[in-house]
Amino acid sequence: MAHDEDLALRLRAALADRDAVTEKRMFGGLAFLVHGHMAVCASGTGGLLVRVDPATSAALVEQQGVERMVMGGREMDGWLRVATAQLEDDAALRSWVDRGLAVVAGLPPKGA
């Protein structure tokens, strides 16, 4: 399954005012990176992948439609999958994008 192009367009709009944003095909979807670090991704299996503070993962997955990302059979703290139904309004999407941006803002640019 290809990524949700409507979601990708909404992510582009939400990130339009940010510097150093690049797009890259990753995880079967379209990832949005800031200074080389993935913040969010329009998933190839639907919904949004978002990077969060690992210390907040347990609390965030208690929300409906939010689960830990699983890679190689292993749950990944700090990476969440948010169902499309939880992203219907722009404010909801923006809150997830802001979480991803907050995490990568604290990281040094890749290659620096």
PDB file of C-alpha atoms in Angstrom:
ATOM      1  CA  MET A   1       0.000   0.000   0.000  1.00  0.00           C
ATOM      2  CA  ALA A   2       1.298   3.459  -0.882  1.00  0.00           C
ATOM      3  CA  HIS A   3       1.272   6.235   1.660  1.00  0.00           C
ATOM      4  CA  ASP A   4      -1.798   8.448   2.074  1.00  0.00           C
ATOM      5  CA  GLU A   5      -1.133  11.343  -0.319  1.00  0.00           C
ATOM      6  CA  ASP A   6      -3.778  13.522   1.352  1.00  0.00           C
ATOM      7  CA  LEU A   7      -1.989  13.081   4.675  1.00  0.00           C
ATOM      8  CA  ALA A   8       1.345  13.841   2.996  1.00  0.00           C
ATOM      9  CA  LEU A   9      -0.113  17.100   1.619  1.00  0.00           C
ATOM     10  CA  ARG A  10      -1.397  18.044   5.072  1.00  0.00           C
ATOM     11  CA  LEU A  11       2.016  17.282   6.577  1.00  0.00           C
ATOM     12  CA  ARG A  12       3.710  19.466   3.949  1.00  0.00           C
ATOM     13  CA  ALA A  13       1.369  22.312   4.869  1.00  0.00           C
ATOM     14  CA  ALA A  14       1.983  21.831   8.596  1.00  0.00           C
ATOM     15  CA  LEU A  15       5.750  21.902   8.023  1.00  0.00           C
ATOM     16  CA  ALA A  16       5.842  24.675   5.394  1.00  0.00           C
ATOM     17  CA  ASP A  17       7.189  27.286   7.818  1.00  0.00           C
ATOM     18  CA  ARG A  18      10.039  25.057   9.084  1.00  0.00           C
ATOM     19  CA  ASP A  19      13.619  25.216   7.840  1.00  0.00           C
ATOM     20  CA  ALA A  20      15.647  22.161   6.849  1.00  0.00           C
ATOM     21  CA  VAL A  21      12.660  19.874   6.160  1.00  0.00           C
ATOM     22  CA  THR A  22      13.254  17.115   3.636  1.00  0.00           C
ATOM     23  CA  GLU A  23      11.087  14.272   2.420  1.00  0.00           C
ATOM     24  CA  LYS A  24      12.310  10.719   2.066  1.00  0.00           C
ATOM     25  CA  ARG A  25      10.616   7.432   1.294  1.00  0.00           C
ATOM     26  CA  MET A  26      11.019   5.293   4.419  1.00  0.00           C
ATOM     27  CA  PHE A  27       9.125   2.467   6.134  1.00  0.00           C
ATOM     28  CA  GLY A  28       6.946   2.090   3.038  1.00  0.00           C
ATOM     29  CA  GLY A  29       5.723   5.658   3.475  1.00  0.00           C
ATOM     30  CA  LEU A  30       6.834   9.247   3.074  1.00  0.00           C
ATOM     31  CA  ALA A  31       8.913  10.566   5.977  1.00  0.00           C
ATOM     32  CA  PHE A  32       9.483  14.199   6.856  1.00  0.00           C
ATOM     33  CA  LEU A  33      12.905  14.867   8.317  1.00  0.00           C
ATOM     34  CA  VAL A  34      14.259  17.974  10.010  1.00  0.00           C
ATOM     35  CA  HIS A  35      18.042  18.336   9.826  1.00  0.00           C
ATOM     36  CA  GLY A  36      18.130  14.655   8.824  1.00  0.00           C
ATOM     37  CA  HIS A  37      16.023  13.319  11.716  1.00  0.00           C
ATOM     38  CA  MET A  38      12.604  11.810  11.060  1.00  0.00           C
ATOM     39  CA  ALA A  39       9.862  13.690  12.905  1.00  0.00           C
ATOM     40  CA  VAL A  40       6.729  12.286  11.214  1.00  0.00           C
ATOM     41  CA  CYS A  41       5.836   9.940   8.381  1.00  0.00           C
ATOM     42  CA  ALA A  42       2.739   9.312   6.278  1.00  0.00           C
ATOM     43  CA  SER A  43       2.772   5.559   6.749  1.00  0.00           C
ATOM     44  CA  GLY A  44       2.530   3.122   3.890  1.00  0.00           C
ATOM     45  CA  THR A  45       0.064   1.080   5.953  1.00  0.00           C
ATOM     46  CA  GLY A  46      -2.110   4.062   6.833  1.00  0.00           C
ATOM     47  CA  GLY A  47      -1.992   6.709   9.493  1.00  0.00           C
ATOM     48  CA  LEU A  48       0.945   8.612  10.879  1.00  0.00           C
ATOM     49  CA  LEU A  49       4.244   7.492  12.351  1.00  0.00           C
ATOM     50  CA  VAL A  50       5.489  10.079  14.815  1.00  0.00           C
ATOM     51  CA  ARG A  51       8.591  10.424  16.936  1.00  0.00           C
ATOM     52  CA  VAL A  52       7.869  11.242  20.582  1.00  0.00           C
ATOM     53  CA  ASP A  53       9.783  11.506  23.836  1.00  0.00           C
ATOM     54  CA  PRO A  54      10.172   7.831  24.878  1.00  0.00           C
ATOM     55  CA  ALA A  55       9.178   8.759  28.439  1.00  0.00           C
ATOM     56  CA  THR A  56       5.725   9.757  27.124  1.00  0.00           C
ATOM     57  CA  SER A  57       5.059   6.640  25.033  1.00  0.00           C
ATOM     58  CA  ALA A  58       3.154   4.726  27.724  1.00  0.00           C
ATOM     59  CA  ALA A  59       0.767   7.601  28.419  1.00  0.00           C
ATOM     60  CA  LEU A  60       0.212   8.435  24.746  1.00  0.00           C
ATOM     61  CA  VAL A  61      -0.695   4.867  23.749  1.00  0.00           C
ATOM     62  CA  GLU A  62      -3.618   5.024  26.158  1.00  0.00           C
ATOM     63  CA  GLN A  63      -5.312   7.353  23.655  1.00  0.00           C
ATOM     64  CA  GLN A  64      -7.691   5.759  21.183  1.00  0.00           C
ATOM     65  CA  GLY A  65      -6.045   4.929  17.862  1.00  0.00           C
ATOM     66  CA  VAL A  66      -2.470   5.294  19.153  1.00  0.00           C
ATOM     67  CA  GLU A  67      -0.031   2.397  19.461  1.00  0.00           C
ATOM     68  CA  ARG A  68       3.684   1.809  19.628  1.00  0.00           C
ATOM     69  CA  MET A  69       5.356   1.336  16.277  1.00  0.00           C
ATOM     70  CA  VAL A  70       6.478  -2.259  15.787  1.00  0.00           C
ATOM     71  CA  MET A  71       9.608  -2.927  13.782  1.00  0.00           C
ATOM     72  CA  GLY A  72      11.096  -6.376  13.392  1.00  0.00           C
ATOM     73  CA  GLY A  73       8.538  -7.728  15.855  1.00  0.00           C
ATOM     74  CA  ARG A  74       9.704  -5.296  18.533  1.00  0.00           C
ATOM     75  CA  GLU A  75       7.735  -2.368  19.983  1.00  0.00           C
ATOM     76  CA  MET A  76       9.658   0.872  19.707  1.00  0.00           C
ATOM     77  CA  ASP A  77       9.360   3.340  22.590  1.00  0.00           C
ATOM     78  CA  GLY A  78       9.585   6.837  21.201  1.00  0.00           C
ATOM     79  CA  TRP A  79       7.867   5.892  17.924  1.00  0.00           C
ATOM     80  CA  LEU A  80       4.093   5.788  17.663  1.00  0.00           C
ATOM     81  CA  ARG A  81       1.538   4.907  15.020  1.00  0.00           C
ATOM     82  CA  VAL A  82      -1.537   7.149  15.008  1.00  0.00           C
ATOM     83  CA  ALA A  83      -4.630   5.914  13.158  1.00  0.00           C
ATOM     84  CA  THR A  84      -6.016   8.042  10.334  1.00  0.00           C
ATOM     85  CA  ALA A  85      -9.301   8.473  12.230  1.00  0.00           C
ATOM     86  CA  GLN A  86      -7.410  10.371  14.951  1.00  0.00           C
ATOM     87  CA  LEU A  87      -6.048  12.881  12.397  1.00  0.00           C
ATOM     88  CA  GLU A  88      -9.234  14.108  10.776  1.00  0.00           C
ATOM     89  CA  ASP A  89      -8.956  17.717  11.900  1.00  0.00           C
ATOM     90  CA  ASP A  90      -5.925  19.917  11.367  1.00  0.00           C
ATOM     91  CA  ALA A  91      -5.545  20.721  15.083  1.00  0.00           C
ATOM     92  CA  ALA A  92      -5.201  17.020  15.923  1.00  0.00           C
ATOM     93  CA  LEU A  93      -2.638  16.505  13.169  1.00  0.00           C
ATOM     94  CA  ARG A  94      -0.755  19.627  14.267  1.00  0.00           C
ATOM     95  CA  SER A  95      -0.490  18.362  17.843  1.00  0.00           C
ATOM     96  CA  TRP A  96       1.212  15.168  16.634  1.00  0.00           C
ATOM     97  CA  VAL A  97       3.479  17.065  14.240  1.00  0.00           C
ATOM     98  CA  ASP A  98       4.491  19.383  17.096  1.00  0.00           C
ATOM     99  CA  ARG A  99       5.428  16.368  19.237  1.00  0.00           C
ATOM    100  CA  GLY A 100       7.665  15.044  16.476  1.00  0.00           C
ATOM    101  CA  LEU A 101       9.252  18.457  15.941  1.00  0.00           C
ATOM    102  CA  ALA A 102       9.922  18.887  19.665  1.00  0.00           C
ATOM    103  CA  VAL A 103      11.928  15.658  19.778  1.00  0.00           C
ATOM    104  CA  VAL A 104      14.070  16.377  16.733  1.00  0.00           C
ATOM    105  CA  ALA A 105      14.635  20.008  17.803  1.00  0.00           C
ATOM    106  CA  GLY A 106      16.820  18.692  20.620  1.00  0.00           C
ATOM    107  CA  LEU A 107      19.039  16.638  18.302  1.00  0.00           C
ATOM    108  CA  PRO A 108      22.161  17.878  16.522  1.00  0.00           C
ATOM    109  CA  PRO A 109      21.854  18.036  12.731  1.00  0.00           C
ATOM    110  CA  LYS A 110      22.945  14.775  11.104  1.00  0.00           C
ATOM    111  CA  GLY A 111      26.410  15.085   9.661  1.00  0.00           C
ATOM    112  CA  ALA A 112      27.347  17.842  12.122  1.00  0.00           C
TER     113      ALA A 112
END
